[in-house]
Coordinates of C-alpha atoms in Angstrom, one line a residue:
X1 CA 23.1 42.6 74.4
X2 CA 22.3 45.7 72.3
X3 CA 22.3 43.7 69.0
X4 CA 19.8 41.1 70.0
X5 CA 17.5 43.5 71.5
X6 CA 17.6 45.5 68.2
X7 CA 16.5 42.5 66.2
X8 CA 13.7 41.6 68.6
X9 CA 12.3 45.1 68.3
X10 CA 12.5 45.0 64.5
X11 CA 10.5 41.7 64.4
X12 CA 7.8 43.2 66.8
X13 CA 7.5 46.3 64.6
X14 CA 7.2 44.2 61.4
X15 CA 4.7 41.8 62.8
X16 CA 2.6 44.7 64.2
X17 CA 2.5 46.4 60.9
X18 CA 1.2 43.1 59.3
X19 CA -1.5 42.7 62.0
X20 CA -2.6 46.2 61.6
X21 CA -2.9 46.0 57.8
X22 CA -5.0 42.8 58.1
X23 CA -7.2 44.4 60.7
X24 CA -7.9 47.5 58.5
X25 CA -8.9 45.2 55.6
X26 CA -11.2 43.3 57.8
X27 CA -12.8 46.5 59.0
X28 CA -13.3 47.6 55.4
X29 CA -15.2 44.5 54.6
X30 CA -17.3 44.8 57.8
X31 CA -17.8 48.5 57.8
X32 CA -21.1 49.5 55.9
X33 CA -20.1 53.2 55.7
X34 CA -17.0 52.4 53.6
X35 CA -18.5 49.5 51.6
X36 CA -20.1 51.8 48.9
X37 CA -16.9 53.2 47.7
X38 CA -15.0 50.0 47.8
X39 CA -17.9 48.2 45.9
X40 CA -17.7 51.0 43.2
X41 CA -14.0 50.5 42.8
X42 CA -14.4 46.7 42.6
X43 CA -17.3 47.1 40.1
X44 CA -15.2 49.4 37.9
X45 CA -12.4 46.9 38.0
X46 CA -14.6 44.1 37.1
X47 CA -16.0 46.0 34.1
X48 CA -12.5 46.7 32.8
X49 CA -11.5 43.0 33.2
X50 CA -14.8 41.9 31.6
X51 CA -14.0 44.0 28.5
X52 CA -10.5 42.5 28.2
X53 CA -11.4 38.9 28.5
X54 CA -12.4 37.2 25.2
X55 CA -14.2 33.9 25.7
X56 CA -13.0 31.5 23.0
X57 CA -15.4 29.6 20.7
X58 CA -16.3 26.0 21.7
X59 CA -13.9 23.5 20.2
X60 CA -15.4 20.1 19.3
X61 CA -12.7 17.5 19.5
X62 CA -13.0 14.3 17.6
X63 CA -13.1 10.9 19.4
X64 CA -9.4 10.2 18.3
X65 CA -8.0 13.6 19.2
X66 CA -6.1 12.3 22.2
X67 CA -4.8 9.3 20.4
X68 CA -3.7 11.5 17.4
X69 CA -1.9 13.8 19.8
X70 CA -0.1 10.9 21.5
X71 CA 0.7 9.4 18.1
X72 CA 2.3 12.7 16.9
X73 CA 4.9 12.4 19.7
X74 CA 6.2 9.1 18.5
X75 CA 8.2 8.7 15.4
X76 CA 8.5 5.6 13.2
X77 CA 11.3 3.3 14.1
X78 CA 13.1 2.4 10.9
X79 CA 14.8 -0.6 12.4
X80 CA 11.6 -2.2 13.5
X81 CA 9.1 -4.2 11.3
X82 CA 5.5 -3.1 10.8
X83 CA 3.6 -2.4 14.0
X84 CA 1.1 -5.2 13.4
X85 CA 3.9 -7.8 14.2
X86 CA 5.0 -6.3 17.5
X87 CA 2.9 -8.7 19.5
X88 CA 4.5 -11.9 18.0
X89 CA 8.3 -11.4 17.2
X90 CA 8.4 -15.0 15.9
X91 CA 6.2 -13.8 12.9
X92 CA 8.5 -10.9 12.1
X93 CA 8.5 -11.0 8.2
X94 CA 11.7 -10.8 6.3
X95 CA 10.4 -10.6 2.7
X96 CA 7.4 -9.3 1.0
X97 CA 5.7 -12.7 0.6
X98 CA 6.2 -13.4 4.3
X99 CA 4.7 -10.0 5.1
X100 CA 1.6 -10.9 3.1
X101 CA 1.4 -14.3 4.5
X102 CA 1.8 -13.3 8.2
X103 CA -0.6 -10.4 7.9
X104 CA -3.2 -12.5 6.2
X105 CA -2.6 -15.2 8.9
X106 CA -3.4 -12.6 11.6
X107 CA -6.5 -11.4 9.8
X108 CA -7.6 -15.0 9.4
X109 CA -7.4 -15.6 13.0
X110 CA -9.5 -12.5 13.7
X111 CA -12.1 -13.8 11.2
X112 CA -12.1 -17.2 12.9
X113 CA -12.7 -15.5 16.3
X114 CA -15.4 -13.4 14.8
X115 CA -17.0 -16.5 13.2
X116 CA -17.1 -18.2 16.6
X117 CA -18.6 -15.1 18.4
X118 CA -21.3 -14.8 15.7
X119 CA -22.2 -18.4 15.7
X120 CA -22.5 -18.5 19.5
X121 CA -23.8 -15.1 20.6
X122 CA -25.3 -16.4 23.8
X123 CA -21.9 -17.0 25.2
X124 CA -20.6 -13.5 24.5
X125 CA -23.4 -11.3 26.0
X126 CA -21.3 -9.7 28.7
X127 CA -20.1 -6.1 27.8
X128 CA -16.8 -5.3 29.4
X129 CA -16.1 -2.1 27.4
X130 CA -16.9 1.4 28.8
X131 CA -18.1 3.1 26.7
X132 CA -19.9 0.5 24.7
X133 CA -18.2 -0.8 21.5
X134 CA -20.8 -2.3 19.2
X135 CA -18.2 -3.9 16.8
X136 CA -16.9 -6.1 19.7
X137 CA -20.4 -7.6 20.4
X138 CA -21.9 -10.5 18.4
X139 CA -23.7 -9.5 15.2
X140 CA -27.4 -10.2 14.8
X141 CA -27.4 -12.3 11.6
X142 CA -30.2 -14.7 12.3
X143 CA -33.7 -14.1 10.9
X144 CA -36.4 -13.3 13.5
X145 CA -39.4 -12.7 11.4
X146 CA -40.6 -15.8 9.9
X147 CA -44.1 -14.9 8.6
X148 CA -44.5 -13.6 5.1
X149 CA -44.7 -9.9 5.4
X150 CA -43.0 -6.8 4.1
X151 CA -41.3 -6.5 7.5
X152 CA -39.6 -9.9 6.9
X153 CA -38.5 -8.7 3.5
X154 CA -37.0 -5.5 4.9
X155 CA -35.2 -7.5 7.6
X156 CA -33.7 -9.9 5.0
X157 CA -32.6 -6.8 2.9
X158 CA -31.0 -5.2 5.9
X159 CA -29.1 -8.4 6.7
X160 CA -27.9 -8.6 3.0
X161 CA -29.4 -12.0 2.4
X162 CA -30.0 -11.7 -1.3
X163 CA -31.6 -15.1 -2.1
X164 CA -33.8 -15.1 1.1
X165 CA -35.1 -11.7 0.2
X166 CA -35.9 -12.6 -3.3
X167 CA -37.7 -15.7 -2.1
X168 CA -39.7 -13.6 0.4
X169 CA -40.6 -11.1 -2.4
X170 CA -41.9 -13.9 -4.6
X171 CA -44.0 -15.3 -1.7
X172 CA -45.5 -11.9 -1.1
X173 CA -46.5 -11.7 -4.8
X174 CA -47.9 -15.2 -4.8
X175 CA -50.0 -14.2 -1.7
X176 CA -51.4 -11.2 -3.4
X177 CA -49.6 -8.8 -1.0
X178 CA -48.7 -5.4 -2.5
X179 CA -45.1 -4.5 -1.9
X180 CA -44.3 -0.9 -1.4
X181 CA -42.3 1.0 -4.0
X182 CA -39.5 1.8 -1.5
X183 CA -39.2 -1.9 -0.3
X184 CA -39.1 -3.1 -4.0
X185 CA -36.4 -0.5 -4.8
X186 CA -34.4 -1.5 -1.7
X187 CA -34.6 -5.2 -3.0
X188 CA -33.5 -4.1 -6.4
X189 CA -30.6 -2.1 -5.1
X190 CA -29.4 -5.1 -3.1
X191 CA -29.6 -7.5 -6.0
X192 CA -27.8 -5.2 -8.4
X193 CA -25.1 -4.3 -5.8
X194 CA -24.1 -7.9 -5.3
X195 CA -24.8 -9.3 -8.8
X196 CA -27.9 -11.5 -7.8
X197 CA -25.8 -13.5 -5.3
X198 CA -25.4 -13.5 -1.6
X199 CA -22.3 -11.5 -0.6
X200 CA -19.3 -13.6 0.5
X201 CA -19.0 -13.2 4.3
X202 CA -15.6 -12.7 5.9
X203 CA -16.1 -15.7 8.0
X204 CA -17.7 -18.0 5.5
X205 CA -16.4 -20.0 2.5
X206 CA -17.5 -19.0 -0.9
X207 CA -20.5 -20.7 -2.4
X208 CA -19.9 -23.5 -4.8
X209 CA -21.9 -22.1 -7.7
X210 CA -20.1 -18.8 -7.4
X211 CA -16.7 -20.5 -7.2
X212 CA -17.5 -22.7 -10.2
X213 CA -18.6 -19.7 -12.3
X214 CA -15.6 -17.8 -11.3
X215 CA -13.4 -20.6 -12.5
X216 CA -15.1 -20.8 -15.8
X217 CA -14.8 -17.0 -16.3
X218 CA -11.1 -17.3 -15.3
X219 CA -10.6 -19.8 -18.2
X220 CA -12.2 -17.5 -20.7
X221 CA -10.1 -14.5 -19.6
X222 CA -6.7 -14.3 -21.1
X223 CA -3.6 -13.0 -19.4
X224 CA -2.3 -13.3 -16.0
X225 CA -4.2 -11.6 -13.2
X226 CA -2.3 -9.8 -10.5
X227 CA -4.7 -10.2 -7.6
X228 CA -6.9 -12.8 -6.2
X229 CA -9.7 -10.3 -6.1
X230 CA -9.4 -10.1 -9.9
X231 CA -10.3 -13.7 -10.2
X232 CA -13.5 -13.3 -8.0
X233 CA -15.3 -11.4 -10.8
X234 CA -19.1 -12.0 -11.1
X235 CA -20.7 -11.4 -14.5
X236 CA -24.2 -10.3 -15.2
X237 CA -26.3 -13.4 -16.0
X238 CA -29.1 -13.4 -18.6
X239 CA -32.6 -12.8 -17.1
X240 CA -31.5 -12.8 -13.6
X241 CA -33.6 -11.8 -10.6
X242 CA -32.7 -8.1 -11.0
X243 CA -34.2 -7.9 -14.5
X244 CA -37.2 -10.2 -13.5
X245 CA -38.1 -8.0 -10.5
X246 CA -37.5 -4.8 -12.4
X247 CA -40.0 -6.0 -15.1
X248 CA -42.5 -6.9 -12.3
X249 CA -42.5 -3.4 -10.8
X250 CA -45.8 -1.6 -11.4
X251 CA -44.0 1.8 -11.5
X252 CA -40.4 2.0 -12.7
X253 CA -39.0 5.3 -11.4
X254 CA -35.5 6.8 -11.8
X255 CA -34.2 5.0 -8.8
X256 CA -35.1 1.6 -10.2
X257 CA -33.5 2.4 -13.6
X258 CA -30.4 3.8 -11.8
X259 CA -30.0 0.5 -9.8
X260 CA -30.4 -1.7 -12.9
X261 CA -28.0 0.4 -15.0
X262 CA -25.3 0.6 -12.4
X263 CA -25.6 -3.1 -11.7
X264 CA -25.2 -3.9 -15.4
X265 CA -22.1 -1.7 -15.8
X266 CA -20.6 -3.0 -12.6
X267 CA -20.9 -6.6 -13.8
X268 CA -20.0 -6.2 -17.4
X269 CA -23.4 -6.0 -19.3
X270 CA -22.5 -2.6 -21.0
X271 CA -24.7 -2.9 -23.9
X272 CA -27.7 -3.8 -21.8
X273 CA -27.0 -0.9 -19.7
X274 CA -27.3 1.5 -22.6
X275 CA -30.5 -0.2 -23.8
X276 CA -31.9 0.3 -20.3
X277 CA -31.0 4.0 -20.4
X278 CA -32.7 4.3 -23.8
X279 CA -35.8 2.7 -22.3
X280 CA -35.5 5.2 -19.4
X281 CA -35.5 8.1 -21.8
X282 CA -38.4 6.7 -23.7
X283 CA -40.4 6.7 -20.5
X284 CA -39.7 10.3 -20.0
X285 CA -37.6 9.9 -16.9
X286 CA -34.3 11.7 -16.1
X287 CA -31.2 9.9 -14.8
X288 CA -29.2 11.0 -11.7
X289 CA -25.5 11.7 -11.6
X290 CA -24.6 8.2 -10.6
X291 CA -26.4 6.7 -13.6
X292 CA -24.4 9.1 -15.9
X293 CA -21.1 8.2 -14.1
X294 CA -21.7 4.5 -14.8
X295 CA -22.6 5.1 -18.4
X296 CA -19.5 7.4 -19.1
X297 CA -17.2 4.7 -17.6
X298 CA -19.0 2.1 -19.8
X299 CA -18.7 4.1 -23.0
X300 CA -15.3 2.9 -24.2
X301 CA -16.7 -0.7 -24.0
X302 CA -19.5 -0.3 -26.5
X303 CA -17.5 1.5 -29.2
X304 CA -14.4 0.6 -31.0
X305 CA -13.0 3.6 -32.7
X306 CA -11.5 6.4 -30.6
X307 CA -13.7 9.1 -32.2
X308 CA -16.8 7.1 -31.7
X309 CA -16.0 6.6 -28.0
X310 CA -15.4 10.3 -27.6
X311 CA -18.6 11.2 -29.4
X312 CA -20.6 8.9 -27.2
X313 CA -19.1 10.5 -24.1
X314 CA -19.8 14.0 -25.4
X315 CA -23.4 13.0 -26.1
X316 CA -23.8 11.8 -22.6
X317 CA -22.5 15.1 -21.2
X318 CA -24.9 17.0 -23.4
X319 CA -27.8 14.9 -22.1
X320 CA -26.6 15.7 -18.5
X321 CA -26.8 19.4 -19.3
X322 CA -30.2 19.0 -20.9
X323 CA -31.5 17.1 -17.9
X324 CA -30.0 19.7 -15.5
X325 CA -27.8 17.1 -13.7
X326 CA -24.8 18.6 -12.1
X327 CA -21.5 16.6 -12.5
X328 CA -19.5 15.7 -9.4
X329 CA -15.9 14.6 -8.9
X330 CA -16.7 11.0 -9.9
X331 CA -18.2 12.1 -13.1
X332 CA -15.0 14.0 -14.2
X333 CA -12.9 11.0 -12.9
X334 CA -14.9 8.6 -15.0
X335 CA -14.5 10.9 -17.9
X336 CA -10.7 11.0 -17.5
X337 CA -10.5 7.2 -17.0
X338 CA -12.6 6.8 -20.3
X339 CA -10.2 9.2 -22.1
X340 CA -7.3 6.9 -21.4
X341 CA -8.8 4.6 -23.9
X342 CA -9.4 7.3 -26.6
X343 CA -6.0 7.5 -28.1
X344 CA -4.2 10.7 -29.1
X345 CA -7.2 12.9 -28.9
X346 CA -7.4 12.3 -25.1
X347 CA -4.5 14.7 -24.3
X348 CA -6.1 18.0 -25.3
X349 CA -9.6 16.8 -23.9
X350 CA -8.0 15.8 -20.5
X351 CA -6.7 19.4 -20.1
X352 CA -10.0 20.8 -21.0
X353 CA -11.6 18.5 -18.5
X354 CA -9.4 19.8 -15.7
X355 CA -10.2 23.3 -16.6
X356 CA -13.9 22.6 -16.5
X357 CA -13.5 21.1 -13.1
X358 CA -11.8 24.2 -11.8
X359 CA -14.5 26.3 -13.4
X360 CA -17.2 24.4 -11.5
X361 CA -15.3 24.6 -8.2
X362 CA -14.6 20.8 -8.1
X363 CA -11.1 20.0 -6.8
X364 CA -9.4 17.1 -8.5
X365 CA -8.5 14.1 -6.5
X366 CA -5.4 12.0 -6.8
X367 CA -7.3 9.7 -9.1
X368 CA -7.9 12.7 -11.5
X369 CA -4.1 13.4 -11.7
X370 CA -3.4 9.8 -12.0
X371 CA -5.6 9.5 -15.1
X372 CA -3.9 12.7 -16.6
X373 CA -0.6 11.1 -16.1
X374 CA -1.7 7.9 -17.7
X375 CA -3.0 9.9 -20.6
X376 CA 0.1 11.9 -21.3
X377 CA 2.7 9.3 -20.4
X378 CA 3.4 6.1 -22.2
X379 CA 6.3 3.9 -21.0
X380 CA 7.1 2.8 -24.5
X381 CA 7.7 6.4 -25.8
X382 CA 8.9 8.8 -23.0
X383 CA 9.3 12.4 -24.0
X384 CA 10.3 15.7 -22.5
X385 CA 6.7 17.0 -22.8
X386 CA 5.4 14.2 -20.7
X387 CA 7.9 14.9 -18.0
X388 CA 6.8 18.6 -18.0
X389 CA 3.3 17.3 -17.3
X390 CA 4.6 15.5 -14.4
X391 CA 6.2 18.6 -13.0
X392 CA 3.0 20.6 -13.5
X393 CA 1.0 18.0 -11.7
X394 CA 3.5 17.8 -8.7
X395 CA 3.4 21.6 -8.5
X396 CA -0.4 21.5 -8.4
X397 CA -0.6 19.0 -5.6
X398 CA 2.5 20.0 -3.5
X399 CA 1.9 20.5 0.2
X400 CA -1.8 19.4 -0.1
X401 CA -3.5 16.9 2.0
X402 CA -5.9 14.5 0.3
X403 CA -8.5 12.2 1.5
X404 CA -9.9 9.2 -0.3
X405 CA -12.7 10.2 -2.7
X406 CA -12.2 7.7 -5.5
X407 CA -11.2 4.0 -5.4
X408 CA -8.4 4.9 -8.0
X409 CA -6.9 7.4 -5.6
X410 CA -4.4 4.7 -4.4
X411 CA -3.0 4.3 -7.9
X412 CA -1.4 7.8 -8.0
X413 CA 1.8 7.4 -6.0
X414 CA 2.9 4.1 -7.5
X415 CA 2.1 5.5 -11.1
X416 CA 3.9 8.8 -10.4
X417 CA 7.0 6.9 -9.1
X418 CA 6.9 4.6 -12.2
X419 CA 7.1 7.7 -14.4
X420 CA 10.0 9.1 -12.4
X421 CA 11.9 5.8 -12.8
X422 CA 11.3 5.6 -16.5
X423 CA 12.4 9.2 -17.0
X424 CA 15.2 8.8 -14.3
X425 CA 14.0 12.1 -12.7
X426 CA 15.2 11.9 -9.1
X427 CA 14.0 15.4 -8.2
X428 CA 10.4 14.6 -9.3
X429 CA 10.7 11.3 -7.3
X430 CA 11.6 13.4 -4.1
X431 CA 8.7 15.7 -4.7
X432 CA 6.4 12.7 -4.9
X433 CA 7.7 11.2 -1.7
X434 CA 7.4 14.6 0.0
X435 CA 3.7 14.7 -1.0
X436 CA 3.4 11.3 0.6
X437 CA 4.7 12.6 3.9
X438 CA 2.2 15.5 4.0
X439 CA -0.5 14.9 6.6
X440 CA -2.2 11.5 6.2
X441 CA -1.5 11.1 2.5
X442 CA 0.3 7.9 3.2
X443 CA -3.1 6.3 3.7
X444 CA -3.6 6.7 -0.1
X445 CA -0.5 4.6 -0.9
X446 CA -2.7 1.4 -1.2
X447 CA -2.3 -2.1 0.0
X448 CA 0.9 -3.9 0.9
X449 CA 1.4 -4.9 -2.8
X450 CA 1.2 -1.3 -4.0
X451 CA 3.5 -0.1 -1.2
X452 CA 6.1 -2.7 -2.2
X453 CA 5.8 -1.5 -5.9
X454 CA 6.2 2.2 -4.8
X455 CA 9.1 1.8 -2.6
X456 CA 10.7 -0.7 -4.9
X457 CA 10.7 1.8 -7.8
X458 CA 11.9 4.5 -5.5
X459 CA 14.8 2.5 -4.3
X460 CA 15.8 1.4 -7.8
X461 CA 15.8 5.1 -8.9
X462 CA 17.9 6.0 -5.9
X463 CA 20.5 3.3 -6.7
X464 CA 20.8 4.5 -10.3
X465 CA 20.9 8.3 -9.7
X466 CA 22.2 9.0 -6.2
X467 CA 25.6 8.8 -4.4
X468 CA 26.0 5.6 -2.4
X469 CA 25.9 7.6 0.9
X470 CA 22.4 8.8 0.1
X471 CA 21.4 5.3 -1.1
X472 CA 22.6 3.8 2.2
X473 CA 20.6 6.5 4.2
X474 CA 17.5 5.6 2.4
X475 CA 18.3 2.0 2.9
X476 CA 18.4 2.3 6.5
X477 CA 15.3 4.5 6.6
X478 CA 13.1 2.2 4.5
X479 CA 14.3 -1.3 5.5
X480 CA 12.6 -3.2 7.1
X481 CA 9.9 -0.9 8.5
X482 CA 8.4 0.1 5.1
X483 CA 10.0 -2.0 2.4
X484 CA 11.3 -5.6 1.9
X485 CA 13.6 -5.5 -1.1
X486 CA 13.3 -8.2 -3.6
X487 CA 16.3 -9.9 -5.3
X488 CA 16.3 -7.3 -8.1
X489 CA 16.4 -4.5 -5.5
X490 CA 19.5 -6.0 -3.6
X491 CA 21.1 -6.4 -7.1
X492 CA 20.6 -2.7 -7.8
X493 CA 22.2 -2.0 -4.4
X494 CA 25.3 -4.1 -5.3
X495 CA 25.6 -2.2 -8.5
X496 CA 25.3 1.1 -6.6
X497 CA 28.2 -0.1 -4.4
X498 CA 30.3 -1.0 -7.4
X499 CA 29.6 2.4 -9.1
X500 CA 30.9 4.3 -6.1
X501 CA 33.7 2.0 -5.3
X502 CA 32.2 0.9 -1.9
X503 CA 32.6 -2.8 -2.3
X504 CA 34.0 -3.0 1.3
X505 CA 30.3 -3.0 2.4
X506 CA 29.5 -6.2 0.6
X507 CA 29.8 -8.4 3.7
X508 CA 27.3 -6.3 5.5
X509 CA 24.9 -6.3 2.6
X510 CA 25.4 -10.1 2.5
X511 CA 24.2 -10.4 6.1
X512 CA 21.0 -8.5 5.1
X513 CA 20.5 -10.7 2.0
X514 CA 20.6 -13.8 4.3
X515 CA 18.2 -12.2 6.8
X516 CA 15.8 -11.4 3.9
X517 CA 15.7 -14.9 2.7
X518 CA 17.3 -14.1 -0.7
X519 CA 20.4 -16.3 -0.2
X520 CA 18.9 -19.0 -2.3
X521 CA 18.8 -16.8 -5.4
X522 CA 21.7 -18.0 -7.6
X523 CA 21.8 -14.9 -9.8
X524 CA 22.1 -12.6 -6.8
X525 CA 24.8 -14.8 -5.1
X526 CA 26.8 -15.1 -8.3
X527 CA 26.7 -11.2 -8.7
X528 CA 28.0 -10.8 -5.2
X529 CA 30.8 -13.3 -5.7
X530 CA 31.8 -11.8 -9.0
X531 CA 32.2 -8.3 -7.4
X532 CA 34.3 -9.6 -4.5
X533 CA 36.6 -11.6 -6.9
X534 CA 37.0 -9.0 -9.6
X535 CA 39.5 -6.5 -8.0
X536 CA 42.2 -6.7 -5.4
X537 CA 41.7 -4.7 -2.1
X538 CA 43.4 -4.1 1.2
X539 CA 44.2 -7.2 3.4
X540 CA 41.4 -6.2 5.8
X541 CA 38.8 -6.1 3.0
X542 CA 40.1 -9.3 1.5
X543 CA 39.8 -11.0 4.9
X544 CA 36.1 -9.9 5.3
X545 CA 35.6 -11.0 1.7
X546 CA 37.0 -14.5 2.5
X547 CA 34.7 -14.9 5.5
X548 CA 31.8 -14.0 3.3
X549 CA 32.9 -16.4 0.6
X550 CA 33.2 -19.2 3.0
X551 CA 29.6 -18.4 4.3
X552 CA 28.4 -18.6 0.7
X553 CA 30.2 -21.9 0.2
X554 CA 28.4 -23.3 3.4
X555 CA 25.1 -22.5 1.6
X556 CA 26.1 -24.4 -1.5
X557 CA 27.0 -27.5 0.7
X558 CA 24.1 -27.6 3.0
X559 CA 20.9 -29.7 2.1
X560 CA 17.9 -27.4 2.1
X561 CA 14.4 -28.8 2.6
X562 CA 11.6 -26.6 1.6
X563 CA 13.8 -23.9 0.1
X564 CA 15.4 -24.4 -3.3
X565 CA 19.1 -25.4 -2.8
X566 CA 21.9 -23.7 -4.7
X567 CA 23.7 -25.6 -7.4
X568 CA 27.4 -25.3 -7.9
X569 CA 28.4 -23.5 -11.1
X570 CA 31.8 -23.1 -12.5
X571 CA 31.6 -19.4 -12.2
X572 CA 30.6 -19.4 -8.5
X573 CA 33.4 -22.0 -7.6
X574 CA 36.0 -19.9 -9.5
X575 CA 35.0 -16.7 -7.8
X576 CA 35.0 -18.3 -4.3
X577 CA 38.5 -19.7 -5.0
X578 CA 39.8 -16.4 -6.2
X579 CA 38.6 -14.5 -3.2
X580 CA 40.2 -17.2 -0.9
X581 CA 43.5 -16.9 -2.8
X582 CA 43.5 -13.1 -2.5
X583 CA 43.0 -13.5 1.3
X584 CA 46.0 -16.0 1.5
X585 CA 43.7 -18.8 2.6
X586 CA 45.5 -21.3 0.4
X587 CA 44.2 -24.5 2.2
X588 CA 40.6 -23.5 1.7
X589 CA 41.4 -22.4 -1.9
X590 CA 43.0 -25.8 -2.5
X591 CA 39.9 -27.5 -1.1
X592 CA 37.8 -25.5 -3.6
X593 CA 40.0 -26.6 -6.5
X594 CA 39.6 -30.2 -5.6
X595 CA 35.8 -29.6 -5.4
X596 CA 35.8 -28.8 -9.2
X597 CA 36.6 -32.5 -10.0
X598 CA 34.0 -33.7 -7.5
X599 CA 31.2 -31.5 -9.0
X600 CA 32.3 -32.1 -12.6
X601 CA 33.1 -28.5 -13.2
X602 CA 36.0 -27.1 -15.2
X603 CA 38.1 -24.2 -13.6
X604 CA 39.2 -21.3 -15.9
X605 CA 42.8 -20.8 -17.1
X606 CA 43.0 -17.4 -15.2
X607 CA 42.2 -19.3 -12.0
X608 CA 45.1 -21.8 -12.7
X609 CA 47.4 -18.9 -13.3
X610 CA 46.4 -17.3 -10.0
X611 CA 47.1 -20.7 -8.2
X612 CA 50.5 -20.9 -9.9
X613 CA 51.4 -17.4 -8.9
X614 CA 50.7 -18.1 -5.2
X615 CA 52.3 -21.5 -5.0
X616 CA 56.0 -21.8 -3.8
X617 CA 55.9 -25.6 -3.1
X618 CA 57.0 -27.8 -6.2
X619 CA 55.0 -30.7 -4.9
X620 CA 51.8 -28.5 -5.0
X621 CA 52.8 -27.1 -8.4
X622 CA 53.1 -30.7 -9.8
X623 CA 49.8 -31.6 -8.4
X624 CA 48.3 -28.5 -9.9
X625 CA 49.7 -29.5 -13.4
X626 CA 48.2 -32.9 -13.0
X627 CA 44.8 -31.3 -12.1
X628 CA 45.0 -29.1 -15.2
X629 CA 45.8 -32.1 -17.4
X630 CA 42.8 -34.0 -16.0
X631 CA 40.6 -31.1 -17.1
X632 CA 42.3 -31.0 -20.5
X633 CA 43.0 -27.4 -20.2
X634 CA 44.9 -25.9 -23.2
X635 CA 47.3 -24.2 -20.9
X636 CA 48.6 -27.4 -19.5
X637 CA 51.8 -27.6 -21.6
X638 CA 52.8 -24.1 -20.6
X639 CA 52.2 -24.9 -17.0
X640 CA 54.4 -28.0 -17.2
X641 CA 57.3 -26.0 -18.8
X642 CA 57.5 -23.5 -15.9
X643 CA 60.2 -23.7 -13.4
X644 CA 58.7 -24.4 -9.9
X645 CA 62.1 -24.6 -8.0
X646 CA 62.3 -22.5 -4.9

């Protein structure tokens, strides 16, 4: 009983101390006599804590900060296709043409939906989005002001209705209404921007007159154009509305001349642009930086000799200095782009241009470095000095994050990888790809076509220069999430397997070839068959080769509809037969030998020798001699003289 009593007393003592402590603190808070000392102590403590706390500056987050943070936690899945095809697995592309077709199909569906919404806005007035998303609501494309007024003119300019704006301007002049200078300049800007034509809307077909003129221009242009956008090129017409309205202006200021000159340069009227600039100088007006940028880019078009082109560019730069016009990044990029057409003198001048950019505190963009590489590097005559330029450029841009500042920025990565491929510099290729991985530089890789070119060149270089294990690592990393190899890319991979003696992976590569839709390319299929039939391997590998060969044979035998069917060749039939013989599949090999006669193909003498070496049946041997005689092979007498007895 003593022990329980001891524990009870200990608990009473402990709880009593706790109650007494709380009672004293309560009294301190309620006792006015003690409150002064306590408040002084609390005040001193608050001052010390206030001096120690540093309030951070306000951080303004972007609208996409949360999405960017979430995206940084997810890595790209190298085994999955592009994210745009995740909603419809049936439209998962296998080749680069399918990628283009399916992506354009999705975009066409969006445009069709947008067209329906804009054509019937009254049915889509309810806003479900919180907060409001303007791009999801119908666009106001209909004209609301019908009377002839300057407000109606400004409305048509805002809606980018070129022809309607020109008609309204003419009506205002006929009515004797004075149009303000700003409104007239806005109209001139619109006409020069779109080449005196209504812009082609995303959800509307192209106008017939524009399409007809584009076709005529395409007939005059020589050479094969790469993109459809190159075909849709509008030229500057004689005495168009831009020139007519410009001549009707009561006061022609710098803005009007700038719009006219830039429009002429954009649509190919380079000589007229320089004539307009001369007229501008005669009227004692100064040009702005955008006008000089356009004139510098047009300088190589109005001169033929390299020295004359450069002298004209220097004259324009001197006039910029006299008119106190400060050049910008696009000025130097236009200068470097023009130097690419100035021959050998461009190399020294391009380096001076980069030095001048740094002296003025203007950081070069990727387009600047792309022009420099284009000046120093020629695919027809590679040299060590040009490779050094590439190394210097990569040292300059290493680890930096770039943003789009020039339309030509997207050409840098594909051009740099082309140089690496031509010079077979794998280390420089890795540096280019490392730059692509920095920040959001991947956005400057270009469209799907340029991405395919970039990764195709990189993969080709890897197949030539790297060990097969490294090649296969990149193969799994790039395909199919970033790159869809063409038949040449798969042929490069087969050559890499042959170089490092890894032909045992051919059956796996053949599955990828079939999945990518390249199994109807005769050159690629025959290359694969020749590699399997060339050497002898272990029974396990020969068995896998035989399965692959039989799969190839089924492709030759099946009737293909839309796709081009494979045609039997003597080489393909010989290689398939050799692979089947090496795998001890004599019956399938014998069927292939009979197929020679059916397809009017002649087997090689080496194949007949292989057959005879594997035959132990005299009856089959005699039949083989008869087949050889039917093909009139020179080795038939030697085959007949052999002893086939068991």
